[in-house]
XYZ file of C-alpha atoms in Angstrom:
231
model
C -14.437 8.203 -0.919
C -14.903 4.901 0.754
C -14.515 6.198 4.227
C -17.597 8.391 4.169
C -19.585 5.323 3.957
C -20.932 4.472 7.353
C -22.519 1.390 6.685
C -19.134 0.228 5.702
C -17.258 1.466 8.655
C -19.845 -0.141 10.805
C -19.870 -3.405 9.084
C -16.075 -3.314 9.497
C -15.785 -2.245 13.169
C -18.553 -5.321 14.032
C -15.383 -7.613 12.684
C -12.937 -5.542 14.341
C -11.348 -5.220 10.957
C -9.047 -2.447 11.461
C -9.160 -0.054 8.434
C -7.803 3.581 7.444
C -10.638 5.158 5.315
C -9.663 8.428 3.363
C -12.798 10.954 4.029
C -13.324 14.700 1.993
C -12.581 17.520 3.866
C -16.374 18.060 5.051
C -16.610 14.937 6.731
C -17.676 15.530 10.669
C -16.027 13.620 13.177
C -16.648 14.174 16.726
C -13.645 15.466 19.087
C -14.141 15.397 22.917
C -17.915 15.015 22.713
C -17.673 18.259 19.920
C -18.613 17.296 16.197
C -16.569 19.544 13.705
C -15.395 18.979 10.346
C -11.766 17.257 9.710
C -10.542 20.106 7.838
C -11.455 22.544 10.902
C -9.309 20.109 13.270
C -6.680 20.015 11.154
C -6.486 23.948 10.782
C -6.326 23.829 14.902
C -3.630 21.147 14.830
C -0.106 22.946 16.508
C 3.377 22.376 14.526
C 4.479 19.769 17.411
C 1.824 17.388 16.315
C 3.213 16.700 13.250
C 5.493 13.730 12.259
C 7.807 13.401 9.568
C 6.968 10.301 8.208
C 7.864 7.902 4.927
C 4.184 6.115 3.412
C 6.265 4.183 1.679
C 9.013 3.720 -1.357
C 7.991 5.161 -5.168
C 9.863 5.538 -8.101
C 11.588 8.551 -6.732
C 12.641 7.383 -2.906
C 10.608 7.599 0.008
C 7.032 8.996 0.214
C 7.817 11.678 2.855
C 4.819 13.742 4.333
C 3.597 15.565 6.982
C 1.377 13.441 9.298
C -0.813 14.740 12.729
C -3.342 12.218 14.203
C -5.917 13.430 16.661
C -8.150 10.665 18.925
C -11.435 10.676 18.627
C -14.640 10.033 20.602
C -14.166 6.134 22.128
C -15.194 2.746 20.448
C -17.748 1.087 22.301
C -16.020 -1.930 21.331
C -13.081 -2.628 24.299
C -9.526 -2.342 23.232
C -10.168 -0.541 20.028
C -10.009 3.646 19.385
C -11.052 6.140 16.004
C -8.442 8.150 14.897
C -8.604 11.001 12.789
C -4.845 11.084 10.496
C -4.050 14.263 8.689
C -1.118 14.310 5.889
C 0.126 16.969 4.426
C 2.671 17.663 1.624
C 5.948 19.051 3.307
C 5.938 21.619 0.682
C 4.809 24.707 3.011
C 3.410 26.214 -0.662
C 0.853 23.862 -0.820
C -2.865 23.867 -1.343
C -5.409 22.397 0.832
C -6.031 20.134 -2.041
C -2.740 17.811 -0.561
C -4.301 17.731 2.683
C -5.811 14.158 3.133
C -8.062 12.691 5.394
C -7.962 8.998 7.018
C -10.786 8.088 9.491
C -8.762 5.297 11.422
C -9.966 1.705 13.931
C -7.625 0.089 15.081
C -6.155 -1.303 18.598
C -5.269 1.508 21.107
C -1.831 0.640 21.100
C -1.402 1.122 17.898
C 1.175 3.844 16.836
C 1.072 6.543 14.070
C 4.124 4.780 12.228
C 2.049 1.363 11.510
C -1.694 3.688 10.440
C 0.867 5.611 8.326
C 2.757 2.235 6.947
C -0.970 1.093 6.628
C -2.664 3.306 4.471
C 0.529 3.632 2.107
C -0.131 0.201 1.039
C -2.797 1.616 -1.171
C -0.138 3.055 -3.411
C 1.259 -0.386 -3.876
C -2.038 -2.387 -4.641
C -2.634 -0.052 -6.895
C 0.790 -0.410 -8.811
C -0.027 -3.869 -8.415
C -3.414 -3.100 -10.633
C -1.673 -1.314 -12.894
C 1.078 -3.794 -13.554
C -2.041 -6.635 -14.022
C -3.970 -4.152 -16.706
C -0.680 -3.799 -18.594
C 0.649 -7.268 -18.584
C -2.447 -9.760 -18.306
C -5.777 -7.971 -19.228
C -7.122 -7.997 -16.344
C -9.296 -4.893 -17.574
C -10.432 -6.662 -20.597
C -13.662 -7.950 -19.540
C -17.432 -7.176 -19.658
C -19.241 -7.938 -16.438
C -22.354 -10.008 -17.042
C -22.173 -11.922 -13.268
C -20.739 -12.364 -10.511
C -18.626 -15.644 -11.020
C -17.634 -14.535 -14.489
C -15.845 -11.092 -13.187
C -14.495 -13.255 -10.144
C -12.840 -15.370 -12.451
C -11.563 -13.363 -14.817
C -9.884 -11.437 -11.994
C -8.588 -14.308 -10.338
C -7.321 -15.710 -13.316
C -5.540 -12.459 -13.882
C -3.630 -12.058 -10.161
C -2.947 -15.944 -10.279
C -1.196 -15.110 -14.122
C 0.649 -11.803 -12.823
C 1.749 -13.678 -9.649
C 2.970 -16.474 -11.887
C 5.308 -13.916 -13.997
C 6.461 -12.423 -11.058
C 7.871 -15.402 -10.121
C 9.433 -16.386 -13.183
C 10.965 -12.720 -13.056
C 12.287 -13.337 -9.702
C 13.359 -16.619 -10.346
C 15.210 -15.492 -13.919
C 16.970 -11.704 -12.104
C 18.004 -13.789 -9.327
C 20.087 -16.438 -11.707
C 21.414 -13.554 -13.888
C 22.056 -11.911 -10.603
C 24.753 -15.075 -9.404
C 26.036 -15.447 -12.905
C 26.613 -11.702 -13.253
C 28.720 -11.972 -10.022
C 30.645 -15.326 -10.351
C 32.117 -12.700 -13.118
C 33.363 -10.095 -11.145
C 36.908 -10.075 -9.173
C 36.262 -10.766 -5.585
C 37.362 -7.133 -3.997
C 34.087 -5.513 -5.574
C 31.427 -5.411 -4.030
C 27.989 -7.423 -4.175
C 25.397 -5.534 -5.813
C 22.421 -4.547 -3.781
C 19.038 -5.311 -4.986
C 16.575 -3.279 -6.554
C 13.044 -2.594 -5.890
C 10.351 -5.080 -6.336
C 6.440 -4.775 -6.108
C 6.250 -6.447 -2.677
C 1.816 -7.245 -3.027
C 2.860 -9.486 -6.647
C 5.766 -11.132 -4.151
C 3.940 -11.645 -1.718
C 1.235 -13.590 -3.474
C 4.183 -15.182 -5.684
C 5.296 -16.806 -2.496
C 2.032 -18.093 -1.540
C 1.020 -19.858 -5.070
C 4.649 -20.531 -6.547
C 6.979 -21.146 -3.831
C 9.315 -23.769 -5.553
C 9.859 -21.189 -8.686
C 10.833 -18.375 -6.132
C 14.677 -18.425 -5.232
C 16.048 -20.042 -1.750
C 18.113 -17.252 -1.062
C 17.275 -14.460 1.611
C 17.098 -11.494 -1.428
C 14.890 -11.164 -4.336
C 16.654 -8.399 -7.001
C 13.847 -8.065 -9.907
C 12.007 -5.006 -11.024
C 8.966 -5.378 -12.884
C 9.067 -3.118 -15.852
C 6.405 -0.537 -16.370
C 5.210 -1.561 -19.420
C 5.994 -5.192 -19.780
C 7.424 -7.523 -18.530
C 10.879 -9.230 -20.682
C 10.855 -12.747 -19.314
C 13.967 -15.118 -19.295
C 15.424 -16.642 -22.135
C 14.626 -20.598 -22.167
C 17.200 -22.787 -21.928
């Protein structure tokens, strides 16, 4: 896991890049001056620590889990704390195996809400991946340098980002047609979900093929994506 690499915390906390790093269960973090393993804290953690707390939306609804966060030795670097962030499944059945570990920098005032909002971003970059392997190759390379892998991946975002748009751009059209159709008392239908990473660069690179209005109803299909009919 990433967050057991201390190089790479240190090279992050010298930018005061914030981060939440998932660490094993025998990582050692130290706890009022005391250095004990994250699993150990966790096991010492009472039931009015824990939060009941969404990581985000999946396929399902709301990621809901168990989350406890316990502060850990200072930062030498003003204005700036470690956390350690337990979550655990809200299943009281489970295993240890769904108890997760996030080594956590960030500003002092920040609150367990935004490290949890934070680290269940992960879940939609990697949907975002997915959606990129499935739809424009962007797993179909051989890496023989450095600027030929960059490439290739760029290439690959800047085509995914470009279908999102045309996807948003074509749901949004059907979307007004579909309700210039219906008799005024019903009402409007509320939009669906969306991969917000694809939108999000979408906005940045295609801005005139996104629609003006304030919601975006799309969903990007699993396993491909059915673009508009040309007119």
């Amino acid at each position: 896991m990433y967050g057991s690499a201390q190089s790479l915390r240190a090279a992050l906390e010298t930018r005061k890049q914030a981060y939440a790093l998932a660490v094993s269960c025998k990582e050692h973090v130290e706890v009022q001056g005391i250095r004990k393993r994250v699993d150990q804290v966790a096991r010492n953690l009472a039931r009015e620590d824990w939060q009941e707390l969404s990581a985000g939306v999946g396929s399902k609804g709301p990621r809901l889990f168990a989350w406890a966060r316990v502060e850990l030795t200072a930062s030498e670097i003003s204005g700036w704390q470690h956390w350690l962030v337990v979550r655990r499944s809200l299943d009281e059945g489970a295993k240890p195996a769904e108890t997760a570990y996030v080594l956590v920098f960030a500003p002092t005032d920040t609150s367990l809400e935004e490290m949890v909002e934070a680290f269940g971003a992960r879940w939609t970059v990697e949907q975002c991946f997915e959606e990129a392997k499935g739809e424009v190759g962007l797993d179909e390379y051989e890496v023989r340098s450095w600027h030929g892998w960059y490439r290739r991946v760029t290439l690959s975002m800047l085509a995914l980002a470009f279908l999102t748009a045309l996807r948003a751009n074509g749901e949004e059209d059907a979307h007004k047609k579909s309700l210039s159709k219906r008799p005024s008392h019903r009402s409007q239908k509320q939009p669906t979900l969306f991969n917000p990473t694809c939108l999000l660069i979408s906005r940045s690179w295609f801005p005139s093929a996104l629609p003006k209005s304030g919601g975006c109803s799309f969903v990007l299909s699993a396993n491909r994506i059915t673009l508009p009919p040309t007119t």
